[in-house]
PDB file of C-alpha atoms in Angstrom:
ATOM      1  CA  UNK A   1     -51.652 -34.201  14.393  1.00  0.00           C
ATOM      2  CA  UNK A   2     -48.226 -32.678  14.997  1.00  0.00           C
ATOM      3  CA  UNK A   3     -46.532 -36.055  14.550  1.00  0.00           C
ATOM      4  CA  UNK A   4     -47.410 -35.916  10.814  1.00  0.00           C
ATOM      5  CA  UNK A   5     -45.511 -32.667  10.289  1.00  0.00           C
ATOM      6  CA  UNK A   6     -42.146 -34.263   9.334  1.00  0.00           C
ATOM      7  CA  UNK A   7     -43.822 -36.550   6.787  1.00  0.00           C
ATOM      8  CA  UNK A   8     -45.876 -33.699   5.342  1.00  0.00           C
ATOM      9  CA  UNK A   9     -42.804 -31.444   5.173  1.00  0.00           C
ATOM     10  CA  UNK A  10     -40.848 -34.191   3.394  1.00  0.00           C
ATOM     11  CA  UNK A  11     -43.656 -34.705   0.866  1.00  0.00           C
ATOM     12  CA  UNK A  12     -43.868 -30.954   0.279  1.00  0.00           C
ATOM     13  CA  UNK A  13     -40.084 -30.792  -0.193  1.00  0.00           C
ATOM     14  CA  UNK A  14     -40.173 -33.601  -2.767  1.00  0.00           C
ATOM     15  CA  UNK A  15     -43.027 -31.902  -4.624  1.00  0.00           C
ATOM     16  CA  UNK A  16     -41.149 -28.590  -4.537  1.00  0.00           C
ATOM     17  CA  UNK A  17     -38.033 -30.270  -5.929  1.00  0.00           C
ATOM     18  CA  UNK A  18     -39.891 -32.004  -8.743  1.00  0.00           C
ATOM     19  CA  UNK A  19     -41.853 -28.881  -9.636  1.00  0.00           C
ATOM     20  CA  UNK A  20     -38.666 -26.812  -9.587  1.00  0.00           C
ATOM     21  CA  UNK A  21     -36.977 -29.304 -11.906  1.00  0.00           C
ATOM     22  CA  UNK A  22     -39.920 -29.160 -14.315  1.00  0.00           C
ATOM     23  CA  UNK A  23     -39.901 -25.353 -14.121  1.00  0.00           C
ATOM     24  CA  UNK A  24     -36.235 -25.390 -15.109  1.00  0.00           C
ATOM     25  CA  UNK A  25     -36.999 -27.575 -18.110  1.00  0.00           C
ATOM     26  CA  UNK A  26     -39.775 -25.190 -19.106  1.00  0.00           C
ATOM     27  CA  UNK A  27     -37.328 -22.278 -18.896  1.00  0.00           C
ATOM     28  CA  UNK A  28     -34.931 -24.144 -21.199  1.00  0.00           C
ATOM     29  CA  UNK A  29     -37.761 -24.818 -23.661  1.00  0.00           C
ATOM     30  CA  UNK A  30     -38.783 -21.163 -23.527  1.00  0.00           C
ATOM     31  CA  UNK A  31     -35.245 -20.068 -24.418  1.00  0.00           C
ATOM     32  CA  UNK A  32     -35.028 -22.638 -27.197  1.00  0.00           C
ATOM     33  CA  UNK A  33     -38.308 -21.481 -28.749  1.00  0.00           C
ATOM     34  CA  UNK A  34     -37.327 -17.828 -28.413  1.00  0.00           C
ATOM     35  CA  UNK A  35     -33.979 -18.421 -30.106  1.00  0.00           C
ATOM     36  CA  UNK A  36     -35.635 -20.345 -32.920  1.00  0.00           C
ATOM     37  CA  UNK A  37     -38.176 -17.544 -33.380  1.00  0.00           C
ATOM     38  CA  UNK A  38     -35.398 -14.947 -33.618  1.00  0.00           C
ATOM     39  CA  UNK A  39     -33.579 -17.110 -36.162  1.00  0.00           C
ATOM     40  CA  UNK A  40     -36.751 -17.538 -38.243  1.00  0.00           C
ATOM     41  CA  UNK A  41     -37.375 -13.776 -38.140  1.00  0.00           C
ATOM     42  CA  UNK A  42     -33.792 -13.060 -39.187  1.00  0.00           C
ATOM     43  CA  UNK A  43     -34.066 -15.484 -42.088  1.00  0.00           C
ATOM     44  CA  UNK A  44     -37.402 -13.934 -43.097  1.00  0.00           C
ATOM     45  CA  UNK A  45     -35.880 -10.438 -42.989  1.00  0.00           C
ATOM     46  CA  UNK A  46     -32.951 -11.586 -45.113  1.00  0.00           C
ATOM     47  CA  UNK A  47     -35.326 -13.158 -47.627  1.00  0.00           C
ATOM     48  CA  UNK A  48     -37.437  -9.992 -47.780  1.00  0.00           C
ATOM     49  CA  UNK A  49     -34.240  -7.980 -48.347  1.00  0.00           C
ATOM     50  CA  UNK A  50     -33.348 -10.259 -51.239  1.00  0.00           C
ATOM     51  CA  UNK A  51     -36.889  -9.844 -52.616  1.00  0.00           C
ATOM     52  CA  UNK A  52     -36.508  -6.055 -52.437  1.00  0.00           C
ATOM     53  CA  UNK A  53     -33.095  -6.242 -54.120  1.00  0.00           C
ATOM     54  CA  UNK A  54     -34.593  -8.172 -57.036  1.00  0.00           C
ATOM     55  CA  UNK A  55     -37.354  -5.573 -57.290  1.00  0.00           C
ATOM     56  CA  UNK A  56     -34.847  -2.728 -57.266  1.00  0.00           C
ATOM     57  CA  UNK A  57     -32.753  -4.399 -59.976  1.00  0.00           C
ATOM     58  CA  UNK A  58     -35.870  -4.844 -62.108  1.00  0.00           C
ATOM     59  CA  UNK A  59     -36.782  -1.164 -61.694  1.00  0.00           C
ATOM     60  CA  UNK A  60     -33.257  -0.053 -62.577  1.00  0.00           C
ATOM     61  CA  UNK A  61     -33.339  -2.224 -65.692  1.00  0.00           C
ATOM     62  CA  UNK A  62     -36.765  -0.823 -66.615  1.00  0.00           C
ATOM     63  CA  UNK A  63     -35.401   2.722 -66.362  1.00  0.00           C
ATOM     64  CA  UNK A  64     -32.336   1.786 -68.400  1.00  0.00           C
ATOM     65  CA  UNK A  65     -34.560   0.053 -70.938  1.00  0.00           C
ATOM     66  CA  UNK A  66     -36.534   3.256 -71.430  1.00  0.00           C
ATOM     67  CA  UNK A  67     -33.433   5.186 -72.517  1.00  0.00           C
ATOM     68  CA  UNK A  68     -31.456   2.417 -74.242  1.00  0.00           C
ATOM     69  CA  UNK A  69     -30.923   3.082 -77.940  1.00  0.00           C
ATOM     70  CA  UNK A  70     -29.268  -0.162 -79.008  1.00  0.00           C
ATOM     71  CA  UNK A  71     -31.622  -3.075 -79.791  1.00  0.00           C
ATOM     72  CA  UNK A  72     -29.275  -5.715 -78.352  1.00  0.00           C
ATOM     73  CA  UNK A  73     -28.892  -3.696 -75.148  1.00  0.00           C
ATOM     74  CA  UNK A  74     -32.670  -3.321 -74.923  1.00  0.00           C
ATOM     75  CA  UNK A  75     -33.105  -7.088 -75.367  1.00  0.00           C
ATOM     76  CA  UNK A  76     -30.518  -7.833 -72.655  1.00  0.00           C
ATOM     77  CA  UNK A  77     -32.102  -5.342 -70.236  1.00  0.00           C
ATOM     78  CA  UNK A  78     -35.570  -6.773 -70.898  1.00  0.00           C
ATOM     79  CA  UNK A  79     -34.311 -10.328 -70.305  1.00  0.00           C
ATOM     80  CA  UNK A  80     -32.573  -9.306 -67.089  1.00  0.00           C
ATOM     81  CA  UNK A  81     -35.672  -7.472 -65.884  1.00  0.00           C
ATOM     82  CA  UNK A  82     -37.784 -10.561 -66.606  1.00  0.00           C
ATOM     83  CA  UNK A  83     -35.274 -12.730 -64.719  1.00  0.00           C
ATOM     84  CA  UNK A  84     -35.382 -10.451 -61.668  1.00  0.00           C
ATOM     85  CA  UNK A  85     -39.187 -10.464 -61.659  1.00  0.00           C
ATOM     86  CA  UNK A  86     -39.287 -14.267 -61.897  1.00  0.00           C
ATOM     87  CA  UNK A  87     -37.075 -14.600 -58.821  1.00  0.00           C
ATOM     88  CA  UNK A  88     -39.455 -12.580 -56.656  1.00  0.00           C
ATOM     89  CA  UNK A  89     -42.473 -14.921 -56.136  1.00  0.00           C
ATOM     90  CA  UNK A  90     -40.437 -17.794 -54.625  1.00  0.00           C
ATOM     91  CA  UNK A  91     -38.685 -15.303 -52.346  1.00  0.00           C
ATOM     92  CA  UNK A  92     -42.030 -13.909 -51.224  1.00  0.00           C
ATOM     93  CA  UNK A  93     -43.313 -17.419 -50.496  1.00  0.00           C
ATOM     94  CA  UNK A  94     -40.189 -18.309 -48.520  1.00  0.00           C
ATOM     95  CA  UNK A  95     -40.285 -15.081 -46.495  1.00  0.00           C
ATOM     96  CA  UNK A  96     -43.973 -15.568 -45.700  1.00  0.00           C
ATOM     97  CA  UNK A  97     -43.318 -19.179 -44.685  1.00  0.00           C
ATOM     98  CA  UNK A  98     -40.526 -18.073 -42.357  1.00  0.00           C
ATOM     99  CA  UNK A  99     -42.721 -15.379 -40.814  1.00  0.00           C
ATOM    100  CA  UNK A 100     -45.439 -17.985 -40.194  1.00  0.00           C
ATOM    101  CA  UNK A 101     -42.847 -20.273 -38.612  1.00  0.00           C
ATOM    102  CA  UNK A 102     -41.734 -17.405 -36.366  1.00  0.00           C
ATOM    103  CA  UNK A 103     -45.334 -16.740 -35.330  1.00  0.00           C
ATOM    104  CA  UNK A 104     -45.901 -20.408 -34.475  1.00  0.00           C
ATOM    105  CA  UNK A 105     -42.706 -20.509 -32.426  1.00  0.00           C
ATOM    106  CA  UNK A 106     -43.717 -17.378 -30.515  1.00  0.00           C
ATOM    107  CA  UNK A 107     -47.171 -18.842 -29.849  1.00  0.00           C
ATOM    108  CA  UNK A 108     -45.564 -22.021 -28.523  1.00  0.00           C
ATOM    109  CA  UNK A 109     -43.224 -19.948 -26.375  1.00  0.00           C
ATOM    110  CA  UNK A 110     -46.180 -18.033 -24.917  1.00  0.00           C
ATOM    111  CA  UNK A 111     -47.803 -21.335 -23.918  1.00  0.00           C
ATOM    112  CA  UNK A 112     -44.591 -22.472 -22.242  1.00  0.00           C
ATOM    113  CA  UNK A 113     -44.349 -19.158 -20.369  1.00  0.00           C
ATOM    114  CA  UNK A 114     -47.896 -19.610 -19.063  1.00  0.00           C
ATOM    115  CA  UNK A 115     -47.117 -23.160 -17.925  1.00  0.00           C
ATOM    116  CA  UNK A 116     -43.912 -21.997 -16.254  1.00  0.00           C
ATOM    117  CA  UNK A 117     -45.705 -19.246 -14.359  1.00  0.00           C
ATOM    118  CA  UNK A 118     -48.164 -21.778 -12.925  1.00  0.00           C
ATOM    119  CA  UNK A 119     -45.372 -24.151 -11.925  1.00  0.00           C
ATOM    120  CA  UNK A 120     -43.379 -21.289 -10.371  1.00  0.00           C
ATOM    121  CA  UNK A 121     -46.367 -20.279  -8.236  1.00  0.00           C
ATOM    122  CA  UNK A 122     -46.724 -23.927  -7.202  1.00  0.00           C
ATOM    123  CA  UNK A 123     -43.053 -24.098  -6.174  1.00  0.00           C
ATOM    124  CA  UNK A 124     -43.376 -20.904  -4.138  1.00  0.00           C
ATOM    125  CA  UNK A 125     -46.462 -22.255  -2.378  1.00  0.00           C
ATOM    126  CA  UNK A 126     -44.679 -25.537  -1.598  1.00  0.00           C
ATOM    127  CA  UNK A 127     -41.776 -23.617  -0.075  1.00  0.00           C
ATOM    128  CA  UNK A 128     -44.069 -21.426   2.001  1.00  0.00           C
ATOM    129  CA  UNK A 129     -45.927 -24.532   3.143  1.00  0.00           C
ATOM    130  CA  UNK A 130     -42.685 -26.185   4.247  1.00  0.00           C
ATOM    131  CA  UNK A 131     -41.850 -23.110   6.316  1.00  0.00           C
ATOM    132  CA  UNK A 132     -45.323 -23.091   7.886  1.00  0.00           C
ATOM    133  CA  UNK A 133     -45.058 -26.791   8.728  1.00  0.00           C
ATOM    134  CA  UNK A 134     -41.612 -26.270  10.264  1.00  0.00           C
ATOM    135  CA  UNK A 135     -42.809 -23.360  12.379  1.00  0.00           C
ATOM    136  CA  UNK A 136     -45.837 -25.412  13.439  1.00  0.00           C
ATOM    137  CA  UNK A 137     -43.521 -28.206  14.599  1.00  0.00           C
ATOM    138  CA  UNK A 138     -41.348 -25.812  16.600  1.00  0.00           C
ATOM    139  CA  UNK A 139     -44.216 -23.874  18.183  1.00  0.00           C
ATOM    140  CA  UNK A 140     -46.629 -26.821  18.413  1.00  0.00           C
ATOM    141  CA  UNK A 141     -49.424 -24.843  16.763  1.00  0.00           C
ATOM    142  CA  UNK A 142     -51.658 -27.052  14.615  1.00  0.00           C
ATOM    143  CA  UNK A 143     -53.316 -24.123  12.756  1.00  0.00           C
ATOM    144  CA  UNK A 144     -49.970 -23.306  11.132  1.00  0.00           C
ATOM    145  CA  UNK A 145     -49.642 -26.925  10.052  1.00  0.00           C
ATOM    146  CA  UNK A 146     -53.134 -26.848   8.548  1.00  0.00           C
ATOM    147  CA  UNK A 147     -52.282 -23.584   6.755  1.00  0.00           C
ATOM    148  CA  UNK A 148     -49.173 -25.293   5.389  1.00  0.00           C
ATOM    149  CA  UNK A 149     -51.222 -28.244   4.140  1.00  0.00           C
ATOM    150  CA  UNK A 150     -53.720 -25.917   2.472  1.00  0.00           C
ATOM    151  CA  UNK A 151     -50.879 -23.964   0.842  1.00  0.00           C
ATOM    152  CA  UNK A 152     -49.327 -27.219  -0.342  1.00  0.00           C
ATOM    153  CA  UNK A 153     -52.642 -28.367  -1.809  1.00  0.00           C
ATOM    154  CA  UNK A 154     -53.032 -25.075  -3.657  1.00  0.00           C
ATOM    155  CA  UNK A 155     -49.434 -25.381  -4.874  1.00  0.00           C
ATOM    156  CA  UNK A 156     -50.192 -28.868  -6.148  1.00  0.00           C
ATOM    157  CA  UNK A 157     -53.224 -27.543  -8.023  1.00  0.00           C
ATOM    158  CA  UNK A 158     -51.091 -24.841  -9.662  1.00  0.00           C
ATOM    159  CA  UNK A 159     -48.508 -27.427 -10.718  1.00  0.00           C
ATOM    160  CA  UNK A 160     -51.114 -29.798 -12.130  1.00  0.00           C
ATOM    161  CA  UNK A 161     -52.738 -26.935 -14.050  1.00  0.00           C
ATOM    162  CA  UNK A 162     -49.290 -25.991 -15.374  1.00  0.00           C
ATOM    163  CA  UNK A 163     -48.687 -29.575 -16.486  1.00  0.00           C
ATOM    164  CA  UNK A 164     -52.037 -29.857 -18.232  1.00  0.00           C
ATOM    165  CA  UNK A 165     -51.979 -26.536 -20.106  1.00  0.00           C
TER     166      UNK A 165
END
């Protein structure tokens, strides 16, 4: 049984390397999604600020309209107020769309984080298994080798679950 230790350790090392590489890619994806979510939130906040500015302008014009004595001034203020109010619905739609986009990006990021956690546990188990197999080879204790194989199998399960999520 001990003669299979080098082969098993090599297989575990390859699996650890591949899983680590995939975990790195997941980390990159997580950062990308997080950055995109922050950008979408910033754009939504800017759009909401513009919406509020249009509302404030309309209210100011309404107040000015209430005290304006000149008919031409009243007509201009009323037209401006109408213009400000007409600009608001598209801004509200755009801000809501951007907030929904942000929420979808954050949901996707959460899924990537969950996958990465599984893969990271798998990598750790592969590394522990390699150590157990190495110690088993040096001390000639088969139970350590078996423990390493079991740890490697569990690590493989974690990685597969992470891939399939």
